[in-house]
PDB file of C-alpha atoms in Angstrom:
ATOM      1  CA  UNK A   1      85.650  96.878 117.815  1.00  0.00           C
ATOM      2  CA  UNK A   2      85.738  96.079 114.104  1.00  0.00           C
ATOM      3  CA  UNK A   3      85.078  98.311 111.110  1.00  0.00           C
ATOM      4  CA  UNK A   4      84.558  97.698 107.420  1.00  0.00           C
ATOM      5  CA  UNK A   5      87.600  99.044 105.595  1.00  0.00           C
ATOM      6  CA  UNK A   6      88.048  99.349 101.836  1.00  0.00           C
ATOM      7  CA  UNK A   7      91.821  99.911 101.823  1.00  0.00           C
ATOM      8  CA  UNK A   8      94.708 101.859 103.329  1.00  0.00           C
ATOM      9  CA  UNK A   9      97.412 104.079 101.865  1.00  0.00           C
ATOM     10  CA  UNK A  10     100.707 104.657 103.601  1.00  0.00           C
ATOM     11  CA  UNK A  11     101.931 107.798 101.830  1.00  0.00           C
ATOM     12  CA  UNK A  12      98.996 110.197 101.454  1.00  0.00           C
ATOM     13  CA  UNK A  13     100.003 113.726 100.469  1.00  0.00           C
ATOM     14  CA  UNK A  14      96.612 115.322  99.661  1.00  0.00           C
ATOM     15  CA  UNK A  15      94.620 114.108 102.661  1.00  0.00           C
ATOM     16  CA  UNK A  16      95.489 116.673 105.293  1.00  0.00           C
ATOM     17  CA  UNK A  17      98.709 118.255 106.556  1.00  0.00           C
ATOM     18  CA  UNK A  18     101.996 116.451 106.030  1.00  0.00           C
ATOM     19  CA  UNK A  19     102.425 112.871 104.865  1.00  0.00           C
ATOM     20  CA  UNK A  20      99.579 110.739 106.152  1.00  0.00           C
ATOM     21  CA  UNK A  21      98.367 107.201 106.730  1.00  0.00           C
ATOM     22  CA  UNK A  22      95.013 107.162 104.951  1.00  0.00           C
ATOM     23  CA  UNK A  23      92.202 104.748 105.811  1.00  0.00           C
ATOM     24  CA  UNK A  24      89.448 104.374 103.219  1.00  0.00           C
ATOM     25  CA  UNK A  25      86.203 103.333 104.891  1.00  0.00           C
ATOM     26  CA  UNK A  26      83.648 101.181 103.119  1.00  0.00           C
ATOM     27  CA  UNK A  27      80.088 102.453 102.731  1.00  0.00           C
ATOM     28  CA  UNK A  28      78.486 105.721 101.639  1.00  0.00           C
ATOM     29  CA  UNK A  29      74.833 106.829 101.495  1.00  0.00           C
ATOM     30  CA  UNK A  30      75.460 109.488  98.849  1.00  0.00           C
ATOM     31  CA  UNK A  31      75.713 108.916  95.102  1.00  0.00           C
ATOM     32  CA  UNK A  32      77.643 111.931  93.864  1.00  0.00           C
ATOM     33  CA  UNK A  33      77.555 112.078  90.073  1.00  0.00           C
ATOM     34  CA  UNK A  34      81.315 112.700  89.958  1.00  0.00           C
ATOM     35  CA  UNK A  35      82.299 110.133  92.618  1.00  0.00           C
ATOM     36  CA  UNK A  36      85.599 108.491  91.734  1.00  0.00           C
ATOM     37  CA  UNK A  37      85.293 105.735  94.354  1.00  0.00           C
ATOM     38  CA  UNK A  38      82.057 103.873  93.458  1.00  0.00           C
ATOM     39  CA  UNK A  39      83.678 100.712  94.782  1.00  0.00           C
ATOM     40  CA  UNK A  40      83.317 102.166  98.308  1.00  0.00           C
ATOM     41  CA  UNK A  41      79.537 102.684  98.164  1.00  0.00           C
ATOM     42  CA  UNK A  42      78.178  99.410  99.489  1.00  0.00           C
ATOM     43  CA  UNK A  43      77.655  99.437 103.263  1.00  0.00           C
ATOM     44  CA  UNK A  44      78.561  96.376 105.341  1.00  0.00           C
ATOM     45  CA  UNK A  45      81.173  95.059 102.937  1.00  0.00           C
ATOM     46  CA  UNK A  46      84.942  95.379 102.720  1.00  0.00           C
ATOM     47  CA  UNK A  47      87.615  93.959 104.998  1.00  0.00           C
ATOM     48  CA  UNK A  48      86.905  93.771 108.707  1.00  0.00           C
ATOM     49  CA  UNK A  49      89.691  95.469 110.651  1.00  0.00           C
ATOM     50  CA  UNK A  50      90.182  96.253 114.320  1.00  0.00           C
ATOM     51  CA  UNK A  51      91.347  99.587 115.690  1.00  0.00           C
ATOM     52  CA  UNK A  52      94.445  97.840 117.011  1.00  0.00           C
ATOM     53  CA  UNK A  53      95.364  96.373 113.604  1.00  0.00           C
ATOM     54  CA  UNK A  54      95.073  99.755 111.899  1.00  0.00           C
ATOM     55  CA  UNK A  55      97.202 101.475 114.530  1.00  0.00           C
ATOM     56  CA  UNK A  56      99.762  98.693 114.241  1.00  0.00           C
ATOM     57  CA  UNK A  57      99.872  99.270 110.476  1.00  0.00           C
ATOM     58  CA  UNK A  58     100.346 102.981 111.113  1.00  0.00           C
ATOM     59  CA  UNK A  59     103.185 102.215 113.538  1.00  0.00           C
ATOM     60  CA  UNK A  60     104.917 100.162 110.841  1.00  0.00           C
ATOM     61  CA  UNK A  61     105.208 103.240 108.600  1.00  0.00           C
ATOM     62  CA  UNK A  62     105.144 106.106 111.107  1.00  0.00           C
ATOM     63  CA  UNK A  63     108.777 107.041 110.401  1.00  0.00           C
ATOM     64  CA  UNK A  64     107.597 108.235 106.982  1.00  0.00           C
ATOM     65  CA  UNK A  65     104.642 110.267 108.300  1.00  0.00           C
ATOM     66  CA  UNK A  66     106.472 113.595 108.309  1.00  0.00           C
ATOM     67  CA  UNK A  67     104.312 116.243 110.014  1.00  0.00           C
ATOM     68  CA  UNK A  68     101.342 113.970 109.291  1.00  0.00           C
ATOM     69  CA  UNK A  69      99.074 111.521 111.050  1.00  0.00           C
ATOM     70  CA  UNK A  70      95.961 109.478 110.278  1.00  0.00           C
ATOM     71  CA  UNK A  71      93.187 110.491 107.900  1.00  0.00           C
ATOM     72  CA  UNK A  72      89.867 108.635 107.708  1.00  0.00           C
ATOM     73  CA  UNK A  73      88.123 108.990 104.368  1.00  0.00           C
ATOM     74  CA  UNK A  74      85.928 106.821 102.184  1.00  0.00           C
ATOM     75  CA  UNK A  75      83.300 106.165 101.231  1.00  0.00           C
ATOM     76  CA  UNK A  76      81.847 108.060 104.152  1.00  0.00           C
ATOM     77  CA  UNK A  77      83.664 107.252 107.407  1.00  0.00           C
ATOM     78  CA  UNK A  78      80.867 108.628 109.584  1.00  0.00           C
ATOM     79  CA  UNK A  79      78.644 105.734 108.508  1.00  0.00           C
ATOM     80  CA  UNK A  80      80.850 103.954 111.085  1.00  0.00           C
ATOM     81  CA  UNK A  81      81.136 106.839 113.571  1.00  0.00           C
ATOM     82  CA  UNK A  82      81.629 104.584 116.620  1.00  0.00           C
ATOM     83  CA  UNK A  83      84.615 102.904 115.012  1.00  0.00           C
ATOM     84  CA  UNK A  84      86.131 106.185 113.820  1.00  0.00           C
ATOM     85  CA  UNK A  85      85.754 107.665 117.302  1.00  0.00           C
ATOM     86  CA  UNK A  86      87.436 104.723 119.004  1.00  0.00           C
ATOM     87  CA  UNK A  87      90.237 104.807 116.441  1.00  0.00           C
ATOM     88  CA  UNK A  88      90.790 108.536 116.945  1.00  0.00           C
ATOM     89  CA  UNK A  89      90.646 108.292 120.736  1.00  0.00           C
ATOM     90  CA  UNK A  90      93.343 105.622 120.760  1.00  0.00           C
ATOM     91  CA  UNK A  91      95.352 107.509 118.145  1.00  0.00           C
ATOM     92  CA  UNK A  92      95.322 110.622 120.338  1.00  0.00           C
ATOM     93  CA  UNK A  93      96.593 108.529 123.258  1.00  0.00           C
ATOM     94  CA  UNK A  94      99.621 107.812 121.048  1.00  0.00           C
ATOM     95  CA  UNK A  95     100.045 111.473 120.083  1.00  0.00           C
ATOM     96  CA  UNK A  96      98.880 110.964 116.491  1.00  0.00           C
ATOM     97  CA  UNK A  97      97.259 113.850 114.583  1.00  0.00           C
ATOM     98  CA  UNK A  98      93.730 112.879 113.507  1.00  0.00           C
ATOM     99  CA  UNK A  99      91.946 114.108 110.398  1.00  0.00           C
ATOM    100  CA  UNK A 100      88.447 113.270 109.169  1.00  0.00           C
ATOM    101  CA  UNK A 101      87.584 113.641 105.473  1.00  0.00           C
ATOM    102  CA  UNK A 102      83.785 113.654 105.373  1.00  0.00           C
ATOM    103  CA  UNK A 103      80.705 114.998 103.641  1.00  0.00           C
ATOM    104  CA  UNK A 104      78.890 115.267 106.981  1.00  0.00           C
ATOM    105  CA  UNK A 105      75.809 113.632 105.478  1.00  0.00           C
ATOM    106  CA  UNK A 106      75.128 111.433 108.526  1.00  0.00           C
ATOM    107  CA  UNK A 107      74.965 114.374 110.954  1.00  0.00           C
ATOM    108  CA  UNK A 108      71.602 115.088 112.587  1.00  0.00           C
ATOM    109  CA  UNK A 109      71.203 118.263 114.686  1.00  0.00           C
ATOM    110  CA  UNK A 110      68.755 116.561 117.060  1.00  0.00           C
ATOM    111  CA  UNK A 111      71.169 113.774 118.004  1.00  0.00           C
ATOM    112  CA  UNK A 112      74.648 115.136 118.650  1.00  0.00           C
ATOM    113  CA  UNK A 113      76.048 113.100 121.540  1.00  0.00           C
ATOM    114  CA  UNK A 114      78.207 110.858 119.340  1.00  0.00           C
ATOM    115  CA  UNK A 115      79.434 113.814 117.321  1.00  0.00           C
ATOM    116  CA  UNK A 116      80.402 115.705 120.466  1.00  0.00           C
ATOM    117  CA  UNK A 117      82.530 112.751 121.526  1.00  0.00           C
ATOM    118  CA  UNK A 118      84.107 112.590 118.072  1.00  0.00           C
ATOM    119  CA  UNK A 119      84.950 116.316 118.162  1.00  0.00           C
ATOM    120  CA  UNK A 120      87.031 115.822 121.315  1.00  0.00           C
ATOM    121  CA  UNK A 121      89.483 113.528 119.515  1.00  0.00           C
ATOM    122  CA  UNK A 122      89.488 115.095 116.028  1.00  0.00           C
ATOM    123  CA  UNK A 123      92.226 117.572 115.154  1.00  0.00           C
ATOM    124  CA  UNK A 124      90.900 118.519 111.719  1.00  0.00           C
ATOM    125  CA  UNK A 125      87.853 117.949 109.532  1.00  0.00           C
ATOM    126  CA  UNK A 126      88.159 118.193 105.770  1.00  0.00           C
ATOM    127  CA  UNK A 127      84.506 118.868 104.955  1.00  0.00           C
ATOM    128  CA  UNK A 128      83.290 118.321 101.399  1.00  0.00           C
ATOM    129  CA  UNK A 129      80.517 120.730 100.499  1.00  0.00           C
ATOM    130  CA  UNK A 130      79.279 119.304  97.213  1.00  0.00           C
ATOM    131  CA  UNK A 131      76.829 122.097  96.333  1.00  0.00           C
ATOM    132  CA  UNK A 132      75.609 125.111  98.289  1.00  0.00           C
ATOM    133  CA  UNK A 133      72.136 125.078  96.738  1.00  0.00           C
ATOM    134  CA  UNK A 134      69.745 122.714  98.519  1.00  0.00           C
ATOM    135  CA  UNK A 135      67.852 121.503  95.442  1.00  0.00           C
ATOM    136  CA  UNK A 136      70.914 121.287  93.209  1.00  0.00           C
ATOM    137  CA  UNK A 137      72.700 119.351  95.961  1.00  0.00           C
ATOM    138  CA  UNK A 138      70.015 116.689  95.830  1.00  0.00           C
ATOM    139  CA  UNK A 139      70.311 116.446  92.044  1.00  0.00           C
ATOM    140  CA  UNK A 140      74.066 116.014  92.406  1.00  0.00           C
ATOM    141  CA  UNK A 141      74.199 113.599  95.358  1.00  0.00           C
ATOM    142  CA  UNK A 142      70.726 112.204  95.988  1.00  0.00           C
ATOM    143  CA  UNK A 143      70.417 114.103  99.289  1.00  0.00           C
ATOM    144  CA  UNK A 144      69.628 117.629 100.473  1.00  0.00           C
ATOM    145  CA  UNK A 145      72.483 119.527 102.116  1.00  0.00           C
ATOM    146  CA  UNK A 146      70.677 120.652 105.302  1.00  0.00           C
ATOM    147  CA  UNK A 147      72.539 118.318 107.658  1.00  0.00           C
ATOM    148  CA  UNK A 148      75.867 118.946 105.936  1.00  0.00           C
ATOM    149  CA  UNK A 149      75.655 122.695 106.453  1.00  0.00           C
ATOM    150  CA  UNK A 150      74.455 122.107 110.017  1.00  0.00           C
ATOM    151  CA  UNK A 151      77.499 119.875 110.581  1.00  0.00           C
ATOM    152  CA  UNK A 152      79.811 122.648 109.405  1.00  0.00           C
ATOM    153  CA  UNK A 153      78.280 125.041 111.941  1.00  0.00           C
ATOM    154  CA  UNK A 154      78.421 122.349 114.641  1.00  0.00           C
ATOM    155  CA  UNK A 155      82.151 121.836 114.064  1.00  0.00           C
ATOM    156  CA  UNK A 156      82.718 125.580 114.218  1.00  0.00           C
ATOM    157  CA  UNK A 157      80.791 125.891 117.467  1.00  0.00           C
ATOM    158  CA  UNK A 158      82.831 123.053 118.987  1.00  0.00           C
ATOM    159  CA  UNK A 159      86.166 124.555 118.021  1.00  0.00           C
ATOM    160  CA  UNK A 160      87.168 121.922 115.462  1.00  0.00           C
ATOM    161  CA  UNK A 161      89.431 123.251 112.684  1.00  0.00           C
ATOM    162  CA  UNK A 162      87.802 122.948 109.251  1.00  0.00           C
ATOM    163  CA  UNK A 163      89.189 122.692 105.734  1.00  0.00           C
ATOM    164  CA  UNK A 164      86.422 123.171 103.184  1.00  0.00           C
ATOM    165  CA  UNK A 165      86.716 121.153  99.984  1.00  0.00           C
ATOM    166  CA  UNK A 166      84.629 121.965  96.924  1.00  0.00           C
ATOM    167  CA  UNK A 167      84.757 120.301  93.513  1.00  0.00           C
ATOM    168  CA  UNK A 168      83.973 122.582  90.592  1.00  0.00           C
ATOM    169  CA  UNK A 169      82.091 120.674  87.883  1.00  0.00           C
ATOM    170  CA  UNK A 170      81.368 122.296  84.515  1.00  0.00           C
ATOM    171  CA  UNK A 171      77.675 123.023  84.144  1.00  0.00           C
ATOM    172  CA  UNK A 172      76.857 121.972  87.731  1.00  0.00           C
ATOM    173  CA  UNK A 173      78.811 123.823  90.420  1.00  0.00           C
ATOM    174  CA  UNK A 174      80.697 126.373  88.328  1.00  0.00           C
ATOM    175  CA  UNK A 175      78.041 129.104  88.331  1.00  0.00           C
ATOM    176  CA  UNK A 176      79.152 132.359  89.948  1.00  0.00           C
ATOM    177  CA  UNK A 177      75.927 132.619  91.954  1.00  0.00           C
ATOM    178  CA  UNK A 178      76.554 129.277  93.666  1.00  0.00           C
ATOM    179  CA  UNK A 179      80.235 129.952  94.242  1.00  0.00           C
ATOM    180  CA  UNK A 180      79.499 133.364  95.779  1.00  0.00           C
ATOM    181  CA  UNK A 181      76.836 131.850  98.048  1.00  0.00           C
ATOM    182  CA  UNK A 182      79.296 129.196  99.175  1.00  0.00           C
ATOM    183  CA  UNK A 183      81.697 131.954 100.174  1.00  0.00           C
ATOM    184  CA  UNK A 184      78.952 133.711 102.114  1.00  0.00           C
ATOM    185  CA  UNK A 185      78.159 130.506 103.980  1.00  0.00           C
ATOM    186  CA  UNK A 186      81.705 129.570 104.957  1.00  0.00           C
ATOM    187  CA  UNK A 187      82.287 133.115 106.225  1.00  0.00           C
ATOM    188  CA  UNK A 188      80.222 132.033 109.256  1.00  0.00           C
ATOM    189  CA  UNK A 189      82.687 129.293 110.221  1.00  0.00           C
ATOM    190  CA  UNK A 190      84.880 130.585 113.039  1.00  0.00           C
ATOM    191  CA  UNK A 191      87.313 127.670 112.768  1.00  0.00           C
ATOM    192  CA  UNK A 192      87.805 127.777 108.981  1.00  0.00           C
ATOM    193  CA  UNK A 193      91.477 127.142 108.263  1.00  0.00           C
ATOM    194  CA  UNK A 194      91.613 126.486 104.521  1.00  0.00           C
ATOM    195  CA  UNK A 195      89.605 126.307 101.308  1.00  0.00           C
ATOM    196  CA  UNK A 196      90.489 123.719  98.689  1.00  0.00           C
ATOM    197  CA  UNK A 197      88.797 124.259  95.332  1.00  0.00           C
ATOM    198  CA  UNK A 198      89.306 121.169  93.218  1.00  0.00           C
ATOM    199  CA  UNK A 199      88.830 120.916  89.452  1.00  0.00           C
ATOM    200  CA  UNK A 200      86.539 118.117  88.298  1.00  0.00           C
ATOM    201  CA  UNK A 201      88.412 115.232  86.647  1.00  0.00           C
ATOM    202  CA  UNK A 202      87.394 112.044  84.855  1.00  0.00           C
ATOM    203  CA  UNK A 203      89.892 109.616  86.401  1.00  0.00           C
ATOM    204  CA  UNK A 204      87.059 107.687  88.026  1.00  0.00           C
ATOM    205  CA  UNK A 205      85.616 106.572  84.667  1.00  0.00           C
ATOM    206  CA  UNK A 206      87.838 103.498  84.626  1.00  0.00           C
ATOM    207  CA  UNK A 207      86.382 102.208  87.884  1.00  0.00           C
ATOM    208  CA  UNK A 208      82.839 102.556  86.544  1.00  0.00           C
ATOM    209  CA  UNK A 209      83.812 100.519  83.503  1.00  0.00           C
ATOM    210  CA  UNK A 210      85.420  97.859  85.694  1.00  0.00           C
ATOM    211  CA  UNK A 211      82.259  97.655  87.829  1.00  0.00           C
ATOM    212  CA  UNK A 212      79.974  97.546  84.789  1.00  0.00           C
ATOM    213  CA  UNK A 213      78.370 100.897  85.682  1.00  0.00           C
ATOM    214  CA  UNK A 214      77.422 103.790  83.417  1.00  0.00           C
ATOM    215  CA  UNK A 215      79.403 106.926  84.188  1.00  0.00           C
ATOM    216  CA  UNK A 216      76.754 109.510  85.245  1.00  0.00           C
ATOM    217  CA  UNK A 217      78.445 112.604  83.840  1.00  0.00           C
ATOM    218  CA  UNK A 218      79.045 111.098  80.414  1.00  0.00           C
ATOM    219  CA  UNK A 219      81.312 113.335  78.396  1.00  0.00           C
ATOM    220  CA  UNK A 220      81.497 116.257  80.847  1.00  0.00           C
ATOM    221  CA  UNK A 221      84.998 117.639  80.260  1.00  0.00           C
ATOM    222  CA  UNK A 222      87.554 118.052  83.051  1.00  0.00           C
ATOM    223  CA  UNK A 223      87.849 121.558  84.480  1.00  0.00           C
ATOM    224  CA  UNK A 224      91.014 123.491  83.746  1.00  0.00           C
ATOM    225  CA  UNK A 225      93.108 124.382  86.785  1.00  0.00           C
ATOM    226  CA  UNK A 226      92.884 128.029  85.753  1.00  0.00           C
ATOM    227  CA  UNK A 227      89.092 127.859  85.988  1.00  0.00           C
ATOM    228  CA  UNK A 228      89.380 126.329  89.454  1.00  0.00           C
ATOM    229  CA  UNK A 229      91.491 129.313  90.500  1.00  0.00           C
ATOM    230  CA  UNK A 230      88.832 131.681  89.126  1.00  0.00           C
ATOM    231  CA  UNK A 231      86.133 129.750  91.011  1.00  0.00           C
ATOM    232  CA  UNK A 232      88.109 130.046  94.232  1.00  0.00           C
ATOM    233  CA  UNK A 233      88.373 133.783  93.735  1.00  0.00           C
ATOM    234  CA  UNK A 234      84.574 134.034  93.421  1.00  0.00           C
ATOM    235  CA  UNK A 235      84.107 132.016  96.618  1.00  0.00           C
ATOM    236  CA  UNK A 236      86.568 134.254  98.435  1.00  0.00           C
ATOM    237  CA  UNK A 237      84.781 137.359  97.181  1.00  0.00           C
ATOM    238  CA  UNK A 238      81.542 135.998  98.660  1.00  0.00           C
ATOM    239  CA  UNK A 239      83.320 135.316 101.948  1.00  0.00           C
ATOM    240  CA  UNK A 240      84.851 138.794 102.106  1.00  0.00           C
ATOM    241  CA  UNK A 241      81.587 140.456 101.149  1.00  0.00           C
ATOM    242  CA  UNK A 242      79.735 138.665 103.954  1.00  0.00           C
ATOM    243  CA  UNK A 243      82.398 139.544 106.512  1.00  0.00           C
ATOM    244  CA  UNK A 244      82.355 143.194 105.440  1.00  0.00           C
ATOM    245  CA  UNK A 245      78.568 143.363 105.900  1.00  0.00           C
ATOM    246  CA  UNK A 246      78.887 142.042 109.438  1.00  0.00           C
ATOM    247  CA  UNK A 247      81.417 144.646 110.534  1.00  0.00           C
TER     248      UNK A 247
END
């Protein structure tokens, strides 16, 4: 089987536990206003790679993958779910830890067979929840978040460990109401292992310029790390409040 791959990175340190071999998939249906990889949007482009060639590339650097494994990111890797699943199944045969970095946008609750197969060979999902509010999520990404939140619950029900990632953008996702609601939602996830709250940055602007695209967020300033810490505290207060109510 062949997949459309944007690029690979052999020393990923922020893409799951340990040092990881990171595969960037080509193609994404969402258009997040703060996306820093607009060059991965177009579906059906990129370099065609086989599962075997990617695993061979991993093998060539595996001595450096301390406590790591393979992470599939993008773009949105689940646009090519069949390829990701075959890759992960063969990786597990070799004892390689598998991590999926996804928005979950392609998940549909009424058609879960492929996702059930994927769950069996996935050790960790880093799930990006862009915005907890349904309407605001569409403004931010072009899509509602119904299927994304359903995917989070699906992963929890199937025992797949989850790391939640959330980018805090000034004027968009930094409101206390939204952060608290996000905490309330993730309190339902039985397999939640970590929460990464990431400050918005403008490093992607250069790529937009190179591609001749207007940067959607204009002059929105980067978020201070201290404000990201405060945002995380609000999310955690929402989580703790929800858990307390259920006791």
